[in-house]
CSV table of C-alpha atoms in Angstrom, one decimal:
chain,number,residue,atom,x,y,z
A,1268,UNK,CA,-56.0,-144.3,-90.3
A,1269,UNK,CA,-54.5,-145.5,-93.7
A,1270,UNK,CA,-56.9,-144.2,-96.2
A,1271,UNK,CA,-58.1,-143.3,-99.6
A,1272,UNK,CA,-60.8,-140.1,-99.3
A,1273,UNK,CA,-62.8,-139.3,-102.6
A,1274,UNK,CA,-65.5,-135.7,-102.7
A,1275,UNK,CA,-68.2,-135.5,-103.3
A,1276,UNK,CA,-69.7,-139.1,-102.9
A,1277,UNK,CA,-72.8,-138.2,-104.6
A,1278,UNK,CA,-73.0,-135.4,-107.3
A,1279,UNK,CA,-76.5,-134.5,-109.5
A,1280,UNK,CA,-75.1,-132.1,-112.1
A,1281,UNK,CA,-76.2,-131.3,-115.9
A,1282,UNK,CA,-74.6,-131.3,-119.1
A,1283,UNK,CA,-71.6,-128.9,-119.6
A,1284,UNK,CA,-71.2,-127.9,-116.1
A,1285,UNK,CA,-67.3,-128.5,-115.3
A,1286,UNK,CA,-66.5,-130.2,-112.0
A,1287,UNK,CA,-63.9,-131.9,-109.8
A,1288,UNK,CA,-63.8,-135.3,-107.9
A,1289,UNK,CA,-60.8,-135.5,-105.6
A,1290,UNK,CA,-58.9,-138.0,-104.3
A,1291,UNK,CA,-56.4,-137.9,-101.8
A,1292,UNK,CA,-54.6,-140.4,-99.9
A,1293,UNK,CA,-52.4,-140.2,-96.6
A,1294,UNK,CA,-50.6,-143.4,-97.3
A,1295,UNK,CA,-47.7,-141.8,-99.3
A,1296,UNK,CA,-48.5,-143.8,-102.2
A,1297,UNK,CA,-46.7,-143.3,-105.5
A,1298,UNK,CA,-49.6,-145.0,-107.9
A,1299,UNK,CA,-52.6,-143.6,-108.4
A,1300,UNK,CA,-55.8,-144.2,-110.5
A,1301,UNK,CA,-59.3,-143.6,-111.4
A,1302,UNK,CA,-62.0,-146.4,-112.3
A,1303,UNK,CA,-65.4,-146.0,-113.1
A,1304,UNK,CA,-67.9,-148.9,-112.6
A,1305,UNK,CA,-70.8,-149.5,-114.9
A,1306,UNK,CA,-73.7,-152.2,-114.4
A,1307,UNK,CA,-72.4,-155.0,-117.2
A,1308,UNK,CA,-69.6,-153.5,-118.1
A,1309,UNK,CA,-67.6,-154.0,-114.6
A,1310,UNK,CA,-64.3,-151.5,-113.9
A,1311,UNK,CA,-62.6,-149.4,-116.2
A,1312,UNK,CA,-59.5,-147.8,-115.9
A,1313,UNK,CA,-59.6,-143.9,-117.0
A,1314,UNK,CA,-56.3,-142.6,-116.0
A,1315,UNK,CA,-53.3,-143.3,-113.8
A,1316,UNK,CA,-50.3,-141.7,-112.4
A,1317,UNK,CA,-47.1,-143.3,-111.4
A,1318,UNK,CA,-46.2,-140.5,-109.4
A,1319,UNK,CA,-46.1,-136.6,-109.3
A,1320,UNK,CA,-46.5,-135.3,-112.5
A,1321,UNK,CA,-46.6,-138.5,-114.0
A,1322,UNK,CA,-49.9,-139.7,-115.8
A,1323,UNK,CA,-51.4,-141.4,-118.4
A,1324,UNK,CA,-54.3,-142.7,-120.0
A,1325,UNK,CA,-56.2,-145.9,-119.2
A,1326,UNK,CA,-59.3,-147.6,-121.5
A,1327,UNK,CA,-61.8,-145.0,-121.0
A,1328,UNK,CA,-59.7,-141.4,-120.6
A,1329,UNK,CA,-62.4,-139.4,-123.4
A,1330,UNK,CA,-63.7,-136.6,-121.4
A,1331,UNK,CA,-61.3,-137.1,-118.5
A,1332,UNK,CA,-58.6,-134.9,-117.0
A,1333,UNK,CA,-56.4,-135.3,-114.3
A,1334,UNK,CA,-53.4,-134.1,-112.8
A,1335,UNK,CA,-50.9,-134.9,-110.1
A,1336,UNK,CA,-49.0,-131.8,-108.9
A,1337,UNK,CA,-49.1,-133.6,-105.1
A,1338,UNK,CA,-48.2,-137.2,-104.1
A,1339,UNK,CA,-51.3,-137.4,-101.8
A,1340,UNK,CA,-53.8,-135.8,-104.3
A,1341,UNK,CA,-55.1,-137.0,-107.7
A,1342,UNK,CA,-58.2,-135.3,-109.0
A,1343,UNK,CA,-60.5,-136.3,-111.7
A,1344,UNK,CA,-61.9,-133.1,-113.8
A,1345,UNK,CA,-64.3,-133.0,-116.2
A,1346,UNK,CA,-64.4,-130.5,-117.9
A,1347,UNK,CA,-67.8,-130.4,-119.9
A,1348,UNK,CA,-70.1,-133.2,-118.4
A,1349,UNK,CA,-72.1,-135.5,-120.9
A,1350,UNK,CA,-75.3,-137.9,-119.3
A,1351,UNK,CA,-72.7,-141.0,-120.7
A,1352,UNK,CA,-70.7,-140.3,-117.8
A,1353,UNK,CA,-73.2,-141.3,-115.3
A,1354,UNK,CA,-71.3,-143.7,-113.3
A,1355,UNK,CA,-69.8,-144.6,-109.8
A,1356,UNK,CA,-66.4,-143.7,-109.8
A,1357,UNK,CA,-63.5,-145.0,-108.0
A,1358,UNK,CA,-60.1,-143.3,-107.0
A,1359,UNK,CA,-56.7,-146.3,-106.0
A,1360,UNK,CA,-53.7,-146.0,-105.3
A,1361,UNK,CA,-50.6,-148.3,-104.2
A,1362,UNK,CA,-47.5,-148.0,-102.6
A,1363,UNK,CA,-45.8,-148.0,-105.8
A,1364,UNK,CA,-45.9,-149.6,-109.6
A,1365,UNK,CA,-44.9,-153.4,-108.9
A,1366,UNK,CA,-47.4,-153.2,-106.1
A,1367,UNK,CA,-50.9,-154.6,-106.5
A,1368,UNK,CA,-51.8,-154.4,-103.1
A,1369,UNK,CA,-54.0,-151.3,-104.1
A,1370,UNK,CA,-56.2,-149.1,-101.7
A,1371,UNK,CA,-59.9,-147.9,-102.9
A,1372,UNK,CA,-61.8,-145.1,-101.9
A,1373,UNK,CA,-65.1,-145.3,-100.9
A,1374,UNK,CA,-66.2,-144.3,-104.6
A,1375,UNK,CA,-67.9,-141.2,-105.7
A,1376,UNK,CA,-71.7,-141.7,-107.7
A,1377,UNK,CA,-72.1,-139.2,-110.1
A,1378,UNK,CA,-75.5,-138.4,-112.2
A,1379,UNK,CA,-75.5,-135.8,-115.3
A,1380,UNK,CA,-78.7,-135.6,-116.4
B,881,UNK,CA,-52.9,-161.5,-117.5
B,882,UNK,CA,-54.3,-165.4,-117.1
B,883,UNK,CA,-58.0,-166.1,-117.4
B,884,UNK,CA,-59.5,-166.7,-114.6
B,885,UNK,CA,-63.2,-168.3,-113.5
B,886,UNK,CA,-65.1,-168.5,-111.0
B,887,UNK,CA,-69.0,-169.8,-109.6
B,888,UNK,CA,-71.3,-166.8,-110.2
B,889,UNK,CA,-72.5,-167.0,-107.0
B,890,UNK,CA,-72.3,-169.2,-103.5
B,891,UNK,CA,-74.5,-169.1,-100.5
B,892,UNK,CA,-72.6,-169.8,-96.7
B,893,UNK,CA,-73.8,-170.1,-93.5
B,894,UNK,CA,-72.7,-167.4,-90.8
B,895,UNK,CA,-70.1,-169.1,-88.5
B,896,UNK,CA,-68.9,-171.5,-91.1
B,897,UNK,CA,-66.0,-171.1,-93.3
B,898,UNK,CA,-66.4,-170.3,-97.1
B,899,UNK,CA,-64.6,-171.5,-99.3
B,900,UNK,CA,-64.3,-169.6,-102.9
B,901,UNK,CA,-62.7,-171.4,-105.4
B,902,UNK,CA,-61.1,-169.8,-108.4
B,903,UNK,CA,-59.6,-171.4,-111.7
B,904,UNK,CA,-56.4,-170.0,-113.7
B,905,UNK,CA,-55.3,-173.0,-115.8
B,906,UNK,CA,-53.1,-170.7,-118.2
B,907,UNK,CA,-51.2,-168.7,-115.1
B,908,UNK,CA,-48.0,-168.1,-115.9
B,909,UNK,CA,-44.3,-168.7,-113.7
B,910,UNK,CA,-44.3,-165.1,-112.6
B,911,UNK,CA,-48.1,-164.7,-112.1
B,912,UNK,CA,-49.9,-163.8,-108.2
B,913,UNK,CA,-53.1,-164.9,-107.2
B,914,UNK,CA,-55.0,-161.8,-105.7
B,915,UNK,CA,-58.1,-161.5,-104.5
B,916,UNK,CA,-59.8,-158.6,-103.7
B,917,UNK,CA,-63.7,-158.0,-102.9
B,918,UNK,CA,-66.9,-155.7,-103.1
B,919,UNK,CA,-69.6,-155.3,-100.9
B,920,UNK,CA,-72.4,-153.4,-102.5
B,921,UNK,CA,-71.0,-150.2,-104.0
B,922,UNK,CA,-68.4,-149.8,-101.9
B,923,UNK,CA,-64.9,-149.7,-103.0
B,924,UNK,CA,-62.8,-152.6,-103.8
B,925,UNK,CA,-61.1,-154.1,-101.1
B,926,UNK,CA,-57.4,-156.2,-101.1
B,927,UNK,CA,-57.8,-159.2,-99.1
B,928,UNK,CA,-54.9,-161.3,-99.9
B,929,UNK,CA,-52.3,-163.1,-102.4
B,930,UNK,CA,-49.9,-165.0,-103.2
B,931,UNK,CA,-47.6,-166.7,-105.7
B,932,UNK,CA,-47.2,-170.8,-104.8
B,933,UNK,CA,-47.4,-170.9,-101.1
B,934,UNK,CA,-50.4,-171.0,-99.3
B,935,UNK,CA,-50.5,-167.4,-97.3
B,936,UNK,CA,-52.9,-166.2,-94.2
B,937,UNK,CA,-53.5,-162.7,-92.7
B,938,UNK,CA,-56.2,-161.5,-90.5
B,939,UNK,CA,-59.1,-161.8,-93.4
B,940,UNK,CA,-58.5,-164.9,-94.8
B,941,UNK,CA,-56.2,-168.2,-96.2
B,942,UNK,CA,-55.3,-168.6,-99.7
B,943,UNK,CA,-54.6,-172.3,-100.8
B,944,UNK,CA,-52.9,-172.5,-104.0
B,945,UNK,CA,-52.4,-176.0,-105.6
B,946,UNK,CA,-49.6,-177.2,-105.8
B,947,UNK,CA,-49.5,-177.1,-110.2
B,948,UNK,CA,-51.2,-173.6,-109.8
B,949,UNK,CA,-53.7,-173.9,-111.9
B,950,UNK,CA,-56.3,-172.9,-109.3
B,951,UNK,CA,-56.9,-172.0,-105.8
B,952,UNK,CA,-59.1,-171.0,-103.0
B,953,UNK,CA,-59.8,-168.3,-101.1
B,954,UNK,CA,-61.1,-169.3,-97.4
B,955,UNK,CA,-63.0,-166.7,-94.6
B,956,UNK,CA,-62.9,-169.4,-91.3
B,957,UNK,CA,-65.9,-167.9,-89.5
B,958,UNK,CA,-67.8,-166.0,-92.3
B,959,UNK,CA,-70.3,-163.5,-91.0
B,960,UNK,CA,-72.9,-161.1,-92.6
B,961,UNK,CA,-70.4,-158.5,-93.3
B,962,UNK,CA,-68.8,-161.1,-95.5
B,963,UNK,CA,-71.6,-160.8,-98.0
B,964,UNK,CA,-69.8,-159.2,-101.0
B,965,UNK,CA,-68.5,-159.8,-104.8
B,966,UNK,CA,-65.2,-161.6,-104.8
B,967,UNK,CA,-62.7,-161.6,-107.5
B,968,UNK,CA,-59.7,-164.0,-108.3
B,969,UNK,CA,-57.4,-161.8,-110.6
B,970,UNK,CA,-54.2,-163.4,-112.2
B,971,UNK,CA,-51.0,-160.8,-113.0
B,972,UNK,CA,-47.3,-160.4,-112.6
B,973,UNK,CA,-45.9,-158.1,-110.3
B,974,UNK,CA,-43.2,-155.2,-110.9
B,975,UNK,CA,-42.1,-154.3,-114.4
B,976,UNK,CA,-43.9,-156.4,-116.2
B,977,UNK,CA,-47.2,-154.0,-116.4
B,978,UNK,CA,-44.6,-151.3,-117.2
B,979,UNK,CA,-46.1,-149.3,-114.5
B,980,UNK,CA,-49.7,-149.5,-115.1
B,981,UNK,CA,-50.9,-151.3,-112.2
B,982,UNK,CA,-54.4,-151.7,-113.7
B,983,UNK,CA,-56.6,-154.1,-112.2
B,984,UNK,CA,-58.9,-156.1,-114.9
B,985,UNK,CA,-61.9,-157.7,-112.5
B,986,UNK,CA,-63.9,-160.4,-113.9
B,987,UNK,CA,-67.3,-161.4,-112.9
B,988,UNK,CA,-67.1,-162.5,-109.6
B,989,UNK,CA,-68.2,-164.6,-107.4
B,990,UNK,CA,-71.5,-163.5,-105.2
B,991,UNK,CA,-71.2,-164.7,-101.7
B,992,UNK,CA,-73.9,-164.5,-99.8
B,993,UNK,CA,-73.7,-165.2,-95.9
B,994,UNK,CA,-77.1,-166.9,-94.4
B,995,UNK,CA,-78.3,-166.3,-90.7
């Protein structure tokens, strides 16, 4: 099955403890992205990645990493945690740039307290 | 990317179609129609576009009129599982986002299927 997979999908953690969301997708796609959703404020772009090594910022990349040393995977690190980054985040990705037919994981809700 | 606007929200009854209009007055010669939706927290989800003809796939129709400047989304038989946000988003396609395919969603419209 076609399919965008994000881990964890819920994550309690506290202030300055580094962690990982992944993403991967087994559709082969070339374009990737992260969102996150906030009540009001709707979805924001963090990064995205054209395709393998290939990324760049979106709106909201402050205390974002993320790499793309894979096709298929496109993980979202951050690296010290702040309770501002509460938020249910959401990995995409799409066949290629030109393509806005985009895929969604299932979204990843993350609580730094 | 066009403004678009849409009805906050919309009520339909299960079995009957919906129809979800959606206005883009400014849309531009090289500009798709997409609409994608959420049900509660889930993910976004594409459900289908187009760029002046009206378009069908398994989910739903897409009428587009005929001077573009709005259309409609339609789900024949809507059922419970139709209850979600949907969002009318206005862009080009190809190099014209110069590879960021970012999606900028709007507010929405609330449909809410009734038993």
């Amino acid at each position: 099955e076609a399919q965008v997979t994000q881990n964890p999908r819920y994550l309690i953690t506290v202030t300055g403890k580094k962690l990982t969301v992944t993403c991967s997708q087994n559709m082969n796609h070339e374009y990737m992205s992260w969102y996150r959703q906030d009540p009001g404020l709707g979805l924001r772009q963090i990064y995205y990645s054209m395709n393998v090594e290939v990324t760049d910022k979106g709106d909201v990349p402050e205390g974002y990493k993320v790499s793309r040393k894979e096709k298929r995977n496109f993980p979202l690190i951050l690296e010290s945690p702040s309770p501002n980054q509460t938020s249910l985040y959401f990995c995409a990705s799409s066949l290629s740039s030109g393509r806005n037919e985009q895929y969604f994981g299932p979204g990843t809700r993350l609580t730094v307290t | 990317d066009a403004k678009t606007t849409q009805p906050p929200s919309m009520d339909c009854a299960e079995g009957r179609a919906a129809n979800l209009p959606c206005n883009h007055s400014t849309i531009s010669g090289n500009e798709y129609v997409y609409w994608y939706r959420q049900i509660h927290s889930q993910g976004p989800q594409y459900i289908i576009h187009g760029l002046k003809n009206n378009e069908t796939n398994e989910m739903a129709s897409l009428i587009i009129t005929e001077d573009r400047k709005s259309s409609t989304l339609i789900l024949p038989h809507a059922t419970l599982r139709d209850t979600a946000v949907y969002y009318c988003i206005v862009r080009v396609e190809g190099e014209g986002n110069f590879g960021n395919e970012k999606l900028t969603f709007g507010t929405g419209t609330r449909l809410t299927i009734i038993p």
